[in-house]
XYZ file of C-alpha atoms in Angstrom:
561
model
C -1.402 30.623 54.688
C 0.159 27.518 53.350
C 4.193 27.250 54.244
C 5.669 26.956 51.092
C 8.069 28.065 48.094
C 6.198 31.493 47.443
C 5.429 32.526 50.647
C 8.789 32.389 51.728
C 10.198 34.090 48.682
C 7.765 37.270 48.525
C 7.845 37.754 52.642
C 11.180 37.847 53.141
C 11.948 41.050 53.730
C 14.182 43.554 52.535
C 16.518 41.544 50.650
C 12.813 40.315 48.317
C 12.455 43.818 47.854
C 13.210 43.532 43.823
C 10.274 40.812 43.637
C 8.007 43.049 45.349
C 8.086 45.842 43.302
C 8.387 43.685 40.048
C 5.154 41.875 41.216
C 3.460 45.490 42.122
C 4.217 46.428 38.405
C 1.820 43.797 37.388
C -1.289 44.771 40.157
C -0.289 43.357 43.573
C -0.969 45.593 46.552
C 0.384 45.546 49.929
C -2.570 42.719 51.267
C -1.713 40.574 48.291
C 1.826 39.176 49.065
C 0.147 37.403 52.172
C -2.176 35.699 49.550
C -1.324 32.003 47.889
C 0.123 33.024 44.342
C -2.015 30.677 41.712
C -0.769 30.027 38.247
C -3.844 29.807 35.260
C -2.472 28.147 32.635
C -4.658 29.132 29.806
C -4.310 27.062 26.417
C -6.525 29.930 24.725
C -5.912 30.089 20.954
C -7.380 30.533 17.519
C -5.805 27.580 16.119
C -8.815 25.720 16.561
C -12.179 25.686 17.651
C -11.119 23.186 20.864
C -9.384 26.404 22.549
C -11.036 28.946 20.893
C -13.460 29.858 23.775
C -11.049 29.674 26.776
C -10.209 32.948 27.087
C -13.311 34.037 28.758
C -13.428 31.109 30.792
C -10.069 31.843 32.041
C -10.792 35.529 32.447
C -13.664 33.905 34.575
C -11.487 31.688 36.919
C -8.975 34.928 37.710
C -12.063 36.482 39.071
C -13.409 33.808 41.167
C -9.523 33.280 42.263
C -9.349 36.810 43.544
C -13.171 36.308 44.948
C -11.596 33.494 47.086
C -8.354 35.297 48.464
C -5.628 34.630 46.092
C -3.708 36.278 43.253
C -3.865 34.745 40.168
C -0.952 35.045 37.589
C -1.778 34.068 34.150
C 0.568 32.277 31.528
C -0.397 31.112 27.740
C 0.502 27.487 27.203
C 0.242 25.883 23.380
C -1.768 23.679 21.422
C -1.864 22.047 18.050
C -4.593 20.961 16.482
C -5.069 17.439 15.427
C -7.686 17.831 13.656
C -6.526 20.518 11.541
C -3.033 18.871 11.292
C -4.428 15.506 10.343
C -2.974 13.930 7.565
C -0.333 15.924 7.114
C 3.547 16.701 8.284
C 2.448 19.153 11.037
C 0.876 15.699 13.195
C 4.259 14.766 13.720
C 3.837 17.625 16.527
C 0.359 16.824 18.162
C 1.922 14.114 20.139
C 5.196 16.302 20.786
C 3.121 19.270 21.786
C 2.026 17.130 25.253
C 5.141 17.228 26.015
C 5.760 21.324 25.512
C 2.616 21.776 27.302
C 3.676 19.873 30.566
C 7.170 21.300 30.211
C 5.925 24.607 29.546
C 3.527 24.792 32.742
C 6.288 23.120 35.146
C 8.697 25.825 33.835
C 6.248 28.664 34.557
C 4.282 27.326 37.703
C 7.933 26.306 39.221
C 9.837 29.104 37.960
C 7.920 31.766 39.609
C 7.167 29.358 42.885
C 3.335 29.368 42.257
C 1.342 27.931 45.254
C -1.255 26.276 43.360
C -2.307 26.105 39.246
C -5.740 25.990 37.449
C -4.695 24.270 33.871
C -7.322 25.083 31.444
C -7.557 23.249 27.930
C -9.464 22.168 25.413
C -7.749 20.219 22.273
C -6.388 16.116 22.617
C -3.108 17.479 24.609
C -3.764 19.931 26.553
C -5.400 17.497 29.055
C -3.152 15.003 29.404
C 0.399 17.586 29.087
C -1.486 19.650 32.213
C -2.019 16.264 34.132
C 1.447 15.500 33.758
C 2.708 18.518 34.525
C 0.093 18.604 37.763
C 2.325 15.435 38.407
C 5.792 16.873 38.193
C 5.192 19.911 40.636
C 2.954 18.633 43.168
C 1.266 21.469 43.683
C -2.113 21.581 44.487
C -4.445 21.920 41.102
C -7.187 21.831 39.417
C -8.017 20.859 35.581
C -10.784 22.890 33.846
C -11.808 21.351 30.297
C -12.732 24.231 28.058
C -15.730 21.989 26.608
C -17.056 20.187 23.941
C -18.622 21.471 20.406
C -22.208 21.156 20.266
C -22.996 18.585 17.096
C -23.694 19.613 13.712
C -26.464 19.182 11.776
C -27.637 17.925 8.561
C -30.474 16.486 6.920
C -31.682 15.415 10.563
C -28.087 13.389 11.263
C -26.210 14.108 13.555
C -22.222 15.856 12.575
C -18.599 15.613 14.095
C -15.074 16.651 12.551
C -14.972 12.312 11.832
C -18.183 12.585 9.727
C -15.919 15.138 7.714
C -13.103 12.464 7.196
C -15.582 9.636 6.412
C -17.351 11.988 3.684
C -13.726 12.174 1.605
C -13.781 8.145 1.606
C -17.191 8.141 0.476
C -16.946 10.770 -1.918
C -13.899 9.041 -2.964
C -16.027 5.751 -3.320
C -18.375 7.357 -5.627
C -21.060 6.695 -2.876
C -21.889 10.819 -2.418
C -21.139 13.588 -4.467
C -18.785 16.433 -4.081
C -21.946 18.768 -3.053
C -22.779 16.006 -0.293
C -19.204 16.491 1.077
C -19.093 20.118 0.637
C -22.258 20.391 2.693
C -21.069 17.893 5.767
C -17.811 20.065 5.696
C -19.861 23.052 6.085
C -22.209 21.793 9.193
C -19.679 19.251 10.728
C -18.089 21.823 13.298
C -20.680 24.166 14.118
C -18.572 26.580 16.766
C -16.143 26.957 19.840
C -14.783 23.626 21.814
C -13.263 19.691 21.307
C -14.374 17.093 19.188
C -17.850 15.977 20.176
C -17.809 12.403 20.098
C -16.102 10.091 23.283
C -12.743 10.756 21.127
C -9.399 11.756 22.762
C -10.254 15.054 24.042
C -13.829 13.795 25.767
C -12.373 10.951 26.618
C -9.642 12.128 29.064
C -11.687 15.112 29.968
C -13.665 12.066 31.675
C -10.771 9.883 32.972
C -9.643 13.707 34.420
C -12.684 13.845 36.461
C -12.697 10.254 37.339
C -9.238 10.868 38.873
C -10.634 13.822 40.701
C -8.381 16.569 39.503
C -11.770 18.197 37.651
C -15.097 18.936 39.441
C -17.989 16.623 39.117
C -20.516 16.960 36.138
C -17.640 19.182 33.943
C -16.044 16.892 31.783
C -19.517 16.989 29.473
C -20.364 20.432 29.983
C -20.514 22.025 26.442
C -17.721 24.559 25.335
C -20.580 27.395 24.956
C -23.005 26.868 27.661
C -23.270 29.657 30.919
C -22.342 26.087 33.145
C -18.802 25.554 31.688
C -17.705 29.216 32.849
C -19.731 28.749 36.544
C -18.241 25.273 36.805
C -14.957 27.507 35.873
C -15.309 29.487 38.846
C -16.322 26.524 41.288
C -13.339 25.518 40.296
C -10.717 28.194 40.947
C -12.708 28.648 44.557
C -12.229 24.555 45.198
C -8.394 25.232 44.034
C -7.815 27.577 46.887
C -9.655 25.404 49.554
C -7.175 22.462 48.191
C -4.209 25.143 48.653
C -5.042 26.309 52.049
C -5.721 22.181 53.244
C -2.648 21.354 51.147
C -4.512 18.987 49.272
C -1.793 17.560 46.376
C -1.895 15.700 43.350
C 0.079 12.988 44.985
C -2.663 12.567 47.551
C -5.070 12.269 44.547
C -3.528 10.437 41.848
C -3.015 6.980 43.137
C -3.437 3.938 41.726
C -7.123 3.632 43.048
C -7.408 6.668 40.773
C -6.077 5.257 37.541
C -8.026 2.218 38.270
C -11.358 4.673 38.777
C -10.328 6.340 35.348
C -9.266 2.862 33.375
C -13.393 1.841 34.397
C -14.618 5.024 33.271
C -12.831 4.713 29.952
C -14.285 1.234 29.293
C -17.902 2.153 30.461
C -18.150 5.330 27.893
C -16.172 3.710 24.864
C -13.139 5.942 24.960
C -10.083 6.724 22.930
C -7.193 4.037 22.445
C -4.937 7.246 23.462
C -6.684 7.362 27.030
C -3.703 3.972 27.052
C -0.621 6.169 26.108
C -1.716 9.229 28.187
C -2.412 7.587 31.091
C 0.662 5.461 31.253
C 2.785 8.559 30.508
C 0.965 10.595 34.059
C 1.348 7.574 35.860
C 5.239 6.999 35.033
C 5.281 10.687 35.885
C 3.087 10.793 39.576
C 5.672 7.142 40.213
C 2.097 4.693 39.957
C 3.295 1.345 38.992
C 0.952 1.348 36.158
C 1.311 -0.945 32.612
C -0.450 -1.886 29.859
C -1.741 -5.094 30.846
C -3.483 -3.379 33.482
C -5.791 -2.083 30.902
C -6.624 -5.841 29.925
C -7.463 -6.472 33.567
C -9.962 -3.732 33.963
C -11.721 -4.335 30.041
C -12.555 -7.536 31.431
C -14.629 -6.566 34.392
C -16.112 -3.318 32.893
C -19.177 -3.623 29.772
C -18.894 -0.311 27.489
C -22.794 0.667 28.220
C -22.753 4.290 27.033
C -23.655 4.515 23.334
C -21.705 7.093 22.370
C -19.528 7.948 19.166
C -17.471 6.961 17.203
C -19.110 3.557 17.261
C -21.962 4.623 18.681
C -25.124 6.953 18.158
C -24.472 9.808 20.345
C -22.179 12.515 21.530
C -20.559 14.268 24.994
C -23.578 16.761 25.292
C -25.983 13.941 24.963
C -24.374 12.113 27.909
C -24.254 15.041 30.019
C -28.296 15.658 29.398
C -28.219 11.819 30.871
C -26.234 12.565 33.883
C -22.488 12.618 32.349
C -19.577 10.896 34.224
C -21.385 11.021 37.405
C -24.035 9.164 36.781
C -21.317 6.689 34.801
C -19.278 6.507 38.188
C -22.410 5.957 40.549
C -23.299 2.889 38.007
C -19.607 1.517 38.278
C -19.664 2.222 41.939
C -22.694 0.312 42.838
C -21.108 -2.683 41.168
C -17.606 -2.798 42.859
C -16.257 -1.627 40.278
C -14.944 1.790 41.372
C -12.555 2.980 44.688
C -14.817 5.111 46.683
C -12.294 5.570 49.002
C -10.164 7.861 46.455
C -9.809 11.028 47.352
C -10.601 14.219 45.027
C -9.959 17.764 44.432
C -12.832 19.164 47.056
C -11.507 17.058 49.648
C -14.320 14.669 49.054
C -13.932 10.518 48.624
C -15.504 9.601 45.237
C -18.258 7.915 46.979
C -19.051 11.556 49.329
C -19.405 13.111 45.828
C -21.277 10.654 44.387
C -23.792 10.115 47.168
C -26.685 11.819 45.349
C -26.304 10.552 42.355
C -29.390 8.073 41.310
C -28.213 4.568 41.305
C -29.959 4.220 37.627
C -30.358 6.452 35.035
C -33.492 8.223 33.407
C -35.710 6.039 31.966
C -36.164 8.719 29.228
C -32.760 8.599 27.608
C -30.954 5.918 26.116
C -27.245 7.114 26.235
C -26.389 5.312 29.166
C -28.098 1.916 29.307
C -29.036 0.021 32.418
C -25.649 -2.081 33.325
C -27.527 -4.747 33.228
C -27.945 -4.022 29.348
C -24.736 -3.008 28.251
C -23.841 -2.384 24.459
C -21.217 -4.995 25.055
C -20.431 -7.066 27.844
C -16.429 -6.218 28.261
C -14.223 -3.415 27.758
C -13.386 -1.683 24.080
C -9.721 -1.392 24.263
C -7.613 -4.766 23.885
C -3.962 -5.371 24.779
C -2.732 -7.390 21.854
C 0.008 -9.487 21.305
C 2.430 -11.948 19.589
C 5.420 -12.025 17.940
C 4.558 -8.273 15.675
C 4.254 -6.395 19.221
C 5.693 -8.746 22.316
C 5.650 -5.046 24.184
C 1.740 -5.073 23.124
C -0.562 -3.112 20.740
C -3.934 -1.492 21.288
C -7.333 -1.982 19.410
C -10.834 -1.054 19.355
C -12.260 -4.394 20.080
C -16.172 -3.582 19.896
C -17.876 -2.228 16.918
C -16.573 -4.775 14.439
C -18.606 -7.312 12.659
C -15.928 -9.910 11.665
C -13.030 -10.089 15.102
C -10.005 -12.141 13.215
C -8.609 -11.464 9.844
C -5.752 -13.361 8.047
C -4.618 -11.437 4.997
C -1.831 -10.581 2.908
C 0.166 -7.816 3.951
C -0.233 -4.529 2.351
C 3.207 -2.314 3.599
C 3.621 1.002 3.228
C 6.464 3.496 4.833
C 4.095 6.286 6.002
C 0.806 7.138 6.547
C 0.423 9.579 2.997
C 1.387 6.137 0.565
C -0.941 4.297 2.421
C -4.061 6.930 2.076
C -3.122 7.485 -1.746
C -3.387 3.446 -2.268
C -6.588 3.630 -0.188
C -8.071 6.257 -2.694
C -7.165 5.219 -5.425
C -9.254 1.988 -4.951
C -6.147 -0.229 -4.594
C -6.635 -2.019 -1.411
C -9.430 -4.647 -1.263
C -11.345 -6.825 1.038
C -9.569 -9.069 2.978
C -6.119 -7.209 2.676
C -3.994 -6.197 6.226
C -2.452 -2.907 5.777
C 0.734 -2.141 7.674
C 2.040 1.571 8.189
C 5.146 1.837 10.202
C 7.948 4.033 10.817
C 5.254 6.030 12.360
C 5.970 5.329 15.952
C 7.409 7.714 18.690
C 11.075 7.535 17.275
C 10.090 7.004 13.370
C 8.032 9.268 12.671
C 8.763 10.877 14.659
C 5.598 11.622 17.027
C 3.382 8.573 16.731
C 0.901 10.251 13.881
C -2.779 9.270 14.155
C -4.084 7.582 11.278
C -7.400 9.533 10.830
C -7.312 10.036 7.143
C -6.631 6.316 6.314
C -9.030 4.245 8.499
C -11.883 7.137 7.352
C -11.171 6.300 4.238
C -11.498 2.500 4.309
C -14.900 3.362 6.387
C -16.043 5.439 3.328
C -14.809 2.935 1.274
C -17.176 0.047 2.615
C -13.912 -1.557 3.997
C -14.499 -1.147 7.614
C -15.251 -4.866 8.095
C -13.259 -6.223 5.214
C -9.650 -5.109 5.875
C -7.525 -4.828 8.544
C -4.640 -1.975 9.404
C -1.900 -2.114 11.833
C 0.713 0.900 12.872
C 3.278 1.823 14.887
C 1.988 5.121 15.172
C -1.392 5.992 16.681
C -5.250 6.574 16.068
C -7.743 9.293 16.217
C -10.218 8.966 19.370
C -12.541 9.268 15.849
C -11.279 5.816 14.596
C -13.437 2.243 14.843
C -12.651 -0.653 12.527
C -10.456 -3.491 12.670
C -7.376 -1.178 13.168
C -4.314 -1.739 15.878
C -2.427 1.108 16.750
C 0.978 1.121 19.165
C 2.463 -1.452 18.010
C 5.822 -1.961 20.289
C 8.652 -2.493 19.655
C 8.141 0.284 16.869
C 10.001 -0.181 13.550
C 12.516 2.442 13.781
C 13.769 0.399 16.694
C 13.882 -2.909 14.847
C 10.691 -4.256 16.246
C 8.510 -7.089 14.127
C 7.279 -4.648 12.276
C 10.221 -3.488 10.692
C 10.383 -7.041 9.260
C 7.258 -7.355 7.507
C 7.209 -7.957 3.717
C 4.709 -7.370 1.071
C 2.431 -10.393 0.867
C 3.633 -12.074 4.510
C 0.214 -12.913 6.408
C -0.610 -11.141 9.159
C -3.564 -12.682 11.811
C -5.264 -10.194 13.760
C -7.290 -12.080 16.417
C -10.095 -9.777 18.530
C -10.418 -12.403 20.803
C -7.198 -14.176 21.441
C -5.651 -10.808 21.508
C -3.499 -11.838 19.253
C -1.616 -9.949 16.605
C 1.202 -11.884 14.534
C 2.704 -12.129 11.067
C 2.439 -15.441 9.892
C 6.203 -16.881 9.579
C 8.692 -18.336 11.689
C 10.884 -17.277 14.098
C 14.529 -18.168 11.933
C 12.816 -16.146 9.064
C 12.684 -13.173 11.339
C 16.145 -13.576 12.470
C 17.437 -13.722 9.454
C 15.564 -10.832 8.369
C 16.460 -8.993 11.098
C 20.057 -9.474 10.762
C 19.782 -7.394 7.426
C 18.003 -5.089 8.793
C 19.534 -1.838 10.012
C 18.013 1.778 11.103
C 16.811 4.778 8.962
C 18.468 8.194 9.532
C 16.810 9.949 11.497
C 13.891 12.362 9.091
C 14.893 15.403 11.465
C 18.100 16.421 12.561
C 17.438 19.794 14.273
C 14.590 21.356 16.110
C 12.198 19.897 18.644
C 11.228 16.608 16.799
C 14.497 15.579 15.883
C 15.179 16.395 20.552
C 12.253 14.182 20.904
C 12.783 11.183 18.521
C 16.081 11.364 20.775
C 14.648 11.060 23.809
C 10.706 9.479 23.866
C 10.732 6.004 25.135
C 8.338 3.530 23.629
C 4.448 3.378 23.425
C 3.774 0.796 26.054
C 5.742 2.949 28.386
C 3.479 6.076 27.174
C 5.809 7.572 24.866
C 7.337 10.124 27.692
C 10.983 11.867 27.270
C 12.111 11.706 30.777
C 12.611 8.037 31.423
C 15.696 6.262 31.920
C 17.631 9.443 31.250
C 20.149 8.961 33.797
């Protein structure tokens, strides 16, 4: 039995006495107070389809928990989702709602001095607000991902929630008609789990296991499938092996680990939020982690999994080619993963990759031969200049023309600029700026789903660029640049920018800049001053209070003190 918080409190004799019989109410027996107490934070809901089918795998891992000796105690945690909230006032939460999750499973795993916690989620930030919570306690843990949806289908083509969004810009367009869109609507989102392209929520279900927090092989596993609830109950018996060897996050999350999951991000393609959320776990584990560190890893990794948004194919493709193992045993051959890092079994990565094939199948063409990469460097760019000195984040691959100089195109939130968009008013060659979206602004950092679908129905995708202080969908490809820092609410560059300016954005000199001098920005800025704040009660208006910038990972619990 592990010495620690719970063991102490429940064994103490007499004077616990209260605890006991509280704890009885809710089915221990006399055997069980000499068993490690395990928190299962379950992010079931019917708010959307990402959490819909966690229930049963939670109901699952309490089994397998008691199987393996210990007594589980299960707690709800929330979720938004983004999808569903896209493109309207209730985003202003998805971002926020990371930060309820971690608080809320700290407050319950610490509260009631849990031994260990099995976090299980599904939707964009429920991975992430577990991971940092994981971080916080230091307890040992294990993330389960709930699993992706399976694709829809239609007239042979493959479907995901983006195909939905790029349908309204293309019905918009005039290029299909409404019974077109009605019908991808229909088939895009054909039952339980997460988005099923490499966006957010398949994306750091990846960099998850590639930090070893998740078992191997389950980051891919679909949300249906008789493996997802199996590797559910692997799981919860590798959690109490970790609790009885006292195997903690700390041990695991090092800064081999966020190297391991930077690599893994750049080989599949992943989200541009995989930068935010992993700078916000690392601030919280203490990993000296920034966002130039992502430009030092793009260079040495290719992207050669050909996966969505950009790509051809989805999460339960790559898992029928070998998921993020076989990604990791590619990355690992080449130096380009720490096989020394340690993971939730108690295993190095390199133990639980040792047999893995070096290459992939011959018969699949999801993950190509590294030698054959679908592009020879990393995805996600750092950029910078004198519109984000703090740095901004981009999509690099996928895009047919890599600079643009255009006029500016500015617009105060994210609803202006996707009414200009359909109503045909922005054309080639424009740069479309959407700020007061950031952390603070908005506040919570919308993603920008609606608009950059839009200019992909549109035809625009290559034709005109958009920059924002707030965020993008994991869904979004196109000459787009998202975290812009310093944000505008805080008086950065951005703030500054008037209608018609030129803006440069520069793929390859990482460059991002607004074409006039430096005494014109001072002078502008000296007549600039702050908005209110939009919110003046409730949980946004605490958070615009407290979240520190983008390039620091938008967190709420830095430099409080």
């Amino acid at each position: 039995m592990p010495d620690n918080r719970r063991s102490k409190v429940v064994t103490q004799g007499v004077q616990r006495s209260p605890n006991r019989a509280m704890l009885r109410a809710v089915g221990f027996g006399d055997d069980d107070f000499n068993k490690p107490i395990v928190g299962l934070a379950n992010g079931y809901s019917t708010i959307t389809p990402c959490n819909m089918g966690i229930n049963s795998l939670a109901l699952r891992g309490d089994a397998a928990l008691r199987e393996a000796g210990a007594m589980p105690q299960m707690f709800g945690t929330i979720t938004i989702s983004d999808g569903i909230s896209m493109g309207t006032e209730g985003m202003k939460y998805s971002l926020v709602s990371r930060e309820v999750i971690a608080d809320s499973i700290e407050t319950a795993c610490t509260g009631q001095s849990m031994d260990g916690v099995l976090a299980i989620g599904g939707c964009d930030k429920n991975m992430p607000g577990a991971v940092m919570a994981i971080a916080r306690m230091n307890i040992p843990a294990v993330f389960v991902y709930g699993g992706t949806i399976k694709p829809g289908h239609l007239d042979g083509e493959d479907l995901t929630v983006v195909s939905a969004f790029e349908a309204v810009g293309q019905y918009s367009a005039g290029k299909i008609d409404r019974a077109r869109l009605d019908a991808v609507e229909r088939h895009a989102c054909p039952g339980a789990g997460s988005c099923g392209g490499m966006f957010t929520a398949n994306t750091m279900s990846s960099a998850i296991e590639a930090m070893g927090l998740s078992l191997p092989g389950s980051s891919t596993m679909a949300a249906e499938d008789e493996e997802k609830a199996v590797s559910t109950e692997e799981s919860a018996f590798a959690l109490v092996k970790a609790i009885q060897q006292q195997i903690l996050p700390k041990d695991i999350l090092t800064r081999d680990a966020f190297e391991n999951a930077m690599a893994v991000i750049m080989a599949v393609g992943g989200s541009t939020n995989s930068v935010l959320h992993l700078l916000a776990i690392a601030h919280t584990i203490g990993v000296n982690l920034s966002i130039d560190d992502f430009e030092s890893v793009r260079l040495k990794v290719p992207v050669f999994c050909d996966l969505k948004p950009s790509g051809r194919y989805v999460a339960t493709d790559l898992h029928r080619a070998g998921g993020i193992p076989q990604v990791m045993k590619m990355l690992l051959n080449e130096g380009l993963l720490h096989g020394s890092a340690l993971t939730i079994s108690g295993q190095t990565v390199a133990e639980v990759l040792a047999d893995i094939p070096d290459q992939p199948s011959a018969d699949q063409d999801v993950i190509r031969p590294f030698s054959q990469p679908m592009y020879a460097q990393g995805h996600l760019g750092i950029l910078k200049g004198n519109l984000a000195p703090e740095g901004a984040v981009s999509k690099l691959t996928g895009i047919k023309n890599r600079s643009i100089t255009g006029p500016a195109r500015v617009f105060e939130s994210e609803e202006s600029c996707l009414e200009a968009i359909l109503a045909n008013q922005i054309k080639a060659g424009d740069v479309i700026v959407v700020r007061y979206e950031g952390p603070k602004g908005g506040p919570g950092m919308r993603e920008m789903l609606a608009p950059t679908s839009a200019i992909i129905g549109a035809g625009l995708g290559d034709a005109v660029g958009l920059i924002t202080d707030g965020r993008f969908s994991g869904g979004t490809y196109g000459m787009v640049v998202g975290h812009v820092a310093p944000e505008a609410a805080v008086g950065g560059a951005i703030a500054l920018v008037q209608p018609g300016d030129t803006i440069t954005i520069d793929a390859d000199r990482l460059l991002l800049q607004v074409n006039v001098s430096d005494e014109e920005l001072a002078q502008r800025r000296s007549q600039w001053s702050p908005p209110k704040p939009r919110y003046e009660r409730g949980v946004l208006a605490k958070y615009a209070k407290l979240v520190s910038s983008s390039s620091q990972g938008a967190v709420t619990d830095k430099d409080l003190f």
